[in-house]
Short mmCIF file of C-alpha atoms in Angstrom, two decimals:
data_model
loop_
_atom_site.label_atom_id
_atom_site.label_comp_id
_atom_site.label_asym_id
_atom_site.label_seq_id
_atom_site.Cartn_x
_atom_site.Cartn_y
_atom_site.Cartn_z
CA MET A 88 95.40 121.77 94.62
CA LEU A 89 96.28 125.42 94.22
CA LEU A 90 93.55 125.90 91.59
CA TYR A 91 91.05 124.13 93.72
CA THR A 92 91.90 126.26 96.73
CA SER A 93 91.71 129.52 94.81
CA LEU A 94 88.40 128.65 93.10
CA ALA A 95 86.81 127.33 96.29
CA THR A 96 87.96 130.44 98.24
CA ALA A 97 86.56 132.78 95.55
CA LEU A 98 83.19 131.01 95.55
CA LEU A 99 83.20 130.90 99.33
CA LEU A 100 83.63 134.64 99.49
CA ALA A 101 80.89 135.08 96.94
CA ALA A 102 78.41 132.94 98.83
CA PRO A 103 75.58 134.92 100.44
CA ALA A 104 76.25 135.73 104.08
CA ALA A 105 72.60 136.19 104.99
CA ALA A 106 70.29 133.50 106.27
CA GLN A 107 73.11 131.19 107.39
CA THR A 108 71.78 128.21 109.23
CA TRP A 109 72.77 124.78 110.62
CA PRO A 110 70.29 122.26 109.14
CA TYR A 111 69.16 119.59 111.60
CA ASP A 112 69.29 116.84 108.99
CA LEU A 113 73.14 117.11 108.74
CA ILE A 114 73.83 116.47 112.45
CA GLY A 115 75.73 113.24 113.02
CA THR A 116 78.77 111.27 111.89
CA TRP A 117 78.68 110.14 108.26
CA SER A 118 81.04 107.74 106.51
CA THR A 119 81.48 106.20 103.08
CA LYS A 120 80.54 102.63 102.39
CA SER A 121 83.63 100.99 104.00
CA ASN A 122 82.43 102.37 107.39
CA GLN A 123 85.96 102.02 108.67
CA THR A 124 87.17 105.69 108.33
CA LEU A 125 85.43 107.69 111.04
CA THR A 126 86.00 111.03 112.69
CA GLY A 127 86.93 111.16 116.34
CA PRO A 128 89.78 109.83 118.51
CA GLY A 129 90.04 106.61 116.50
CA PHE A 130 91.48 108.59 113.57
CA TYR A 131 93.51 111.39 115.09
CA ASP A 132 95.21 111.48 118.51
CA PRO A 133 96.04 115.19 119.17
CA LEU A 134 97.86 114.50 122.48
CA ASN A 135 100.36 112.21 120.87
CA GLU A 136 100.32 113.87 117.48
CA ARG A 137 99.35 110.71 115.71
CA LEU A 138 97.13 109.80 112.77
CA ILE A 139 95.78 106.29 113.20
CA GLU A 140 95.43 104.23 109.95
CA PRO A 141 91.97 102.69 109.47
CA SER A 142 91.65 99.12 108.15
CA ARG A 143 90.05 100.48 104.88
CA THR A 144 90.11 103.66 102.93
CA GLY A 145 87.17 106.03 103.18
CA ILE A 146 85.82 109.54 104.04
CA SER A 147 83.96 110.70 107.10
CA TYR A 148 82.33 114.01 108.07
CA SER A 149 80.68 114.94 111.32
CA PHE A 150 78.42 117.98 111.89
CA THR A 151 76.91 119.48 115.09
CA GLY A 152 73.85 121.54 115.38
CA ASP A 153 75.77 124.63 116.66
CA GLY A 154 78.08 125.02 113.63
CA HIS A 155 81.04 122.73 114.24
CA TYR A 156 82.41 120.00 111.91
CA GLU A 157 85.18 117.47 111.60
CA GLU A 158 86.46 115.45 108.67
CA ALA A 159 88.70 112.44 108.19
CA TYR A 160 90.08 111.21 104.83
CA TYR A 161 92.04 108.10 104.08
CA ARG A 162 92.71 107.52 100.35
CA ALA A 163 94.89 105.19 98.25
CA VAL A 164 96.29 106.54 94.99
CA SER A 165 97.12 103.94 92.36
CA ASN A 166 100.20 104.25 90.08
CA PRO A 167 99.46 102.70 86.65
CA ALA A 168 103.06 103.25 85.56
CA GLN A 169 104.33 101.39 88.62
CA PRO A 170 101.56 99.12 90.01
CA ASN A 171 103.72 98.11 92.95
CA CYS A 172 104.09 101.77 94.03
CA PRO A 173 100.71 102.99 95.25
CA SER A 174 100.54 106.01 97.57
CA GLY A 175 98.40 106.59 100.64
CA ILE A 176 97.20 109.88 102.17
CA MET A 177 95.49 110.63 105.46
CA GLN A 178 93.93 114.03 106.21
CA TRP A 179 92.16 115.46 109.27
CA GLN A 180 90.78 118.84 110.07
CA HIS A 181 87.90 120.50 112.03
CA GLY A 182 86.37 123.90 112.31
CA THR A 183 83.00 125.67 111.74
CA TRP A 184 80.34 125.28 109.06
CA VAL A 185 77.17 127.05 107.90
CA MET A 186 74.59 126.54 105.17
CA ASN A 187 74.37 129.73 103.10
CA ALA A 188 71.17 131.27 101.74
CA ASN A 189 71.70 129.63 98.31
CA GLY A 190 71.87 126.14 99.91
CA SER A 191 75.67 125.77 99.70
CA LEU A 192 77.70 124.66 102.64
CA SER A 193 80.79 126.61 103.81
CA LEU A 194 83.38 124.76 105.91
CA THR A 195 86.13 126.82 107.50
CA PRO A 196 88.83 124.85 109.34
CA ILE A 197 90.94 125.83 112.40
CA ALA A 198 94.16 126.47 110.46
CA VAL A 199 96.68 125.31 112.97
CA ASP A 200 94.91 122.01 113.80
CA GLY A 201 94.70 120.23 110.46
CA ARG A 202 97.10 117.30 109.82
CA GLN A 203 98.13 115.32 106.77
CA LEU A 204 100.24 112.17 106.37
CA LEU A 205 101.46 111.24 102.94
CA SER A 206 103.08 107.88 102.25
CA SER A 207 104.70 107.24 98.94
CA PRO A 208 107.24 104.41 99.47
CA CYS A 209 108.71 104.54 95.98
CA GLN A 210 109.16 108.32 96.00
CA PHE A 211 110.23 108.95 99.62
CA ASP A 212 112.01 106.78 102.09
CA ASN A 213 109.85 108.13 104.88
CA SER A 214 106.29 109.40 105.26
CA VAL A 215 105.67 113.14 105.07
CA TYR A 216 103.65 114.60 108.05
CA THR A 217 102.48 118.19 107.59
CA ARG A 218 99.90 120.69 108.75
CA TYR A 219 96.71 120.67 106.55
CA ASN A 220 94.38 123.57 106.02
CA GLN A 221 91.68 123.47 103.25
CA THR A 222 88.59 125.69 103.23
CA GLU A 223 85.74 123.85 101.53
CA LEU A 224 82.55 124.89 99.69
CA PHE A 225 79.88 122.37 98.70
CA GLU A 226 77.45 123.57 96.12
CA ARG A 227 74.56 121.53 97.65
CA TYR A 228 73.69 118.49 99.59
CA SER A 229 70.77 116.08 100.15
CA VAL A 230 69.85 113.81 103.00
CA TYR A 231 67.41 110.88 102.59
CA LYS A 232 66.82 107.27 103.55
CA ASP A 233 68.85 105.05 101.29
CA PRO A 234 66.41 102.55 99.64
CA TYR A 235 68.93 99.74 99.55
CA HIS A 236 70.64 100.05 102.94
CA GLY A 237 67.65 101.41 104.79
CA ILE A 238 69.66 104.04 106.69
CA GLY A 239 70.32 107.73 106.36
CA ARG A 240 72.38 108.77 103.32
CA LEU A 241 74.23 111.98 102.65
CA ASP A 242 75.10 113.19 99.12
CA MET A 243 77.37 116.19 98.92
CA TYR A 244 78.44 118.01 95.77
CA LYS A 245 81.73 119.88 95.47
CA PHE A 246 82.00 123.55 94.58
CA ASP A 247 82.01 122.61 90.83
CA GLY A 248 78.90 120.44 91.11
CA SER A 249 80.70 117.07 90.96
CA PRO A 250 79.41 114.50 93.43
CA MET A 251 81.39 113.00 96.34
CA ASN A 252 81.08 109.36 97.28
CA PRO A 253 77.83 108.90 99.21
CA MET A 254 78.12 108.71 102.94
CA TYR A 255 75.82 106.93 105.45
CA LEU A 256 74.83 107.90 108.97
CA VAL A 257 76.90 106.01 111.62
CA TYR A 258 76.43 108.05 114.83
CA SER A 259 73.88 110.60 115.97
CA PRO A 260 74.91 112.60 117.95
CA PRO A 261 78.27 112.78 116.19
CA GLN A 262 81.54 111.21 117.29
CA MET A 263 84.08 114.03 117.35
CA LEU A 264 87.10 115.37 119.09
CA PRO A 265 86.71 118.64 121.08
CA THR A 266 85.64 121.50 118.76
CA THR A 267 88.09 124.03 120.23
CA THR A 268 91.66 124.61 119.02
CA LEU A 269 93.60 121.49 119.92
CA ASN A 270 97.17 122.60 118.96
CA PRO A 271 97.47 126.34 119.47
CA THR A 272 100.66 127.89 118.22
CA SER A 273 101.91 131.31 117.10
CA ALA A 274 104.02 132.77 114.30
CA SER A 275 106.83 133.54 116.75
CA SER A 276 106.92 130.10 118.26
CA THR A 277 106.85 128.58 114.85
CA ALA A 278 109.81 130.59 113.60
CA LYS A 279 111.76 129.88 116.82
CA ALA A 280 111.05 126.17 116.69
CA THR A 281 111.96 125.57 113.06
CA GLY A 282 114.74 128.07 112.69
CA LYS A 283 113.25 129.05 109.41
CA ASN A 284 110.56 131.49 108.25
CA LYS A 285 107.11 131.15 109.84
CA ARG A 286 105.73 129.45 106.68
CA SER A 287 107.92 126.40 106.89
CA LEU A 288 106.05 124.67 109.78
CA ASP A 289 102.61 125.45 108.33
CA ASN A 290 103.48 123.79 105.03
CA GLU A 291 106.42 121.36 105.73
CA VAL A 292 107.61 119.17 108.53
CA PRO A 293 111.09 117.55 108.31
CA LEU A 294 111.01 114.49 106.11
CA SER A 295 111.54 111.71 108.65
CA TRP A 296 109.75 108.83 110.33
CA LYS A 297 110.19 110.89 113.49
CA VAL A 298 108.70 114.38 113.09
CA ARG A 299 108.53 117.36 115.38
CA LEU A 300 105.87 120.00 115.72
CA ALA A 301 106.11 123.34 117.54
CA SER A 302 104.25 123.68 120.79
CA GLU A 303 102.57 126.83 122.14
CA ASP A 304 105.57 128.02 124.16
CA GLY A 305 107.94 127.73 121.19
CA LYS A 306 109.60 124.55 122.33
CA VAL A 307 109.68 121.49 120.10
CA GLY A 308 107.55 118.57 121.10
CA GLY A 309 108.69 114.96 121.45
CA ASP A 310 109.35 112.59 118.63
CA VAL A 311 106.36 110.95 117.06
CA VAL A 312 106.37 107.88 114.84
CA HIS A 313 104.04 107.96 111.79
CA THR A 314 103.59 105.27 109.16
CA ILE A 315 101.04 103.89 106.73
CA ASN A 316 101.07 100.16 106.09
CA ALA A 317 102.87 99.79 102.70
CA ASP A 318 101.72 96.16 102.22
CA ARG A 319 98.05 97.22 102.57
CA LEU A 320 98.63 100.03 100.09
CA TRP A 321 100.07 97.56 97.59
CA TRP A 322 96.98 95.32 97.85
CA ILE A 323 94.61 98.35 97.60
CA GLY A 324 96.53 99.50 94.47
CA LEU A 325 96.25 96.08 92.97
CA GLY A 326 92.57 96.00 93.65
CA LEU A 327 92.14 99.39 91.97
CA MET A 328 93.98 98.17 88.85
CA GLY A 329 91.78 95.05 88.79
CA VAL A 330 88.59 97.14 88.89
CA GLY A 331 89.99 99.37 86.15
CA GLY A 332 90.81 96.42 83.99
CA LEU A 333 87.29 94.96 84.42
CA LEU A 334 85.71 98.29 83.44
CA TYR A 335 87.96 98.57 80.39
CA LEU A 336 87.85 95.03 79.08
CA GLY A 337 84.34 93.95 80.24
CA PRO A 338 82.32 95.90 77.69
CA ARG A 339 84.63 94.90 74.86
CA ARG A 340 84.17 91.21 75.63
CA MET A 341 80.43 91.75 75.24
CA GLY A 342 80.87 93.56 71.97
CA VAL A 343 80.01 97.04 73.40
CA GLN A 344 81.72 99.90 71.60
CA LEU A 345 83.09 102.56 73.91
CA SER A 346 83.11 106.08 72.71
#
C-alpha cells in the first residue's frame, strides 16, 4: 500500500496541470457486475458513522460534471492457507477529480472524510474501523456501449496500466452523498479526543466493535457498532477457492499444458 501510494502520488504530481477538464461521458454512477455495491447513502451513513454492508462484493464510482466524485469498495480476500478465514474490507471516500491533458484521471479525496472497515475474524476478535485517504491516478479510461449487456460500460486503468474490473452505468445523474466535507475535524480536536498524537486518529481507531471518532469541537462522538457478516465472507471465500480450483485443474483435465 505504501509503495502504491508513493508511486501514485509521484505520477499525480507529474501529470500535466494544463487543459484539465471534466468529460461528460463519465458523469453518473458506475458499478461492477454484481450491481449491489453502489455509492450514496446506501453504503455510508455519515450521520451515524456507519458503513452498510452490501449483499455482494463490488466497486462503484460516481462522477459529477463539476469535478466531484465518490467511490465505494467492498472486497473479500480469500485465505488459501486457512480457507475458513477469509477477510472482508469496505472503503468509502469522496473528493474532486479532473482529466489531465494526457488523458489520465486524478482523484483527490477529502482527507478527513474517508472511512475503512476491515473484518478479519481469525486475526482480530473485532472489526477495525479507521479513516481512509487514498489519492488515485488512472492512466486512462474508456466509455462505450457494452455489446453484451447493451448499457454504458466504463473501463478504467490504474496508474501502472493494469485494468480494473469493468463497471456499468447504473444512475445518471449520479447517486451520491453531499460533495462537501461531511466530518470536519482539526488537529487540535483529534489530539484532545484521542489523548495521543494527532496521527493516531487519522490512521487508527481503537480496536473494538464499538468505535469512537472525534467531532469538530474536540468531543468524542457516541458509540457506533460496525460489523461485516462473517458467514457471508466464509461462503465468498469458498466460492473464490472453487473458481481457483476450476481454473487450475480444468485445463489439465483437457490435456492443456500450462506454462
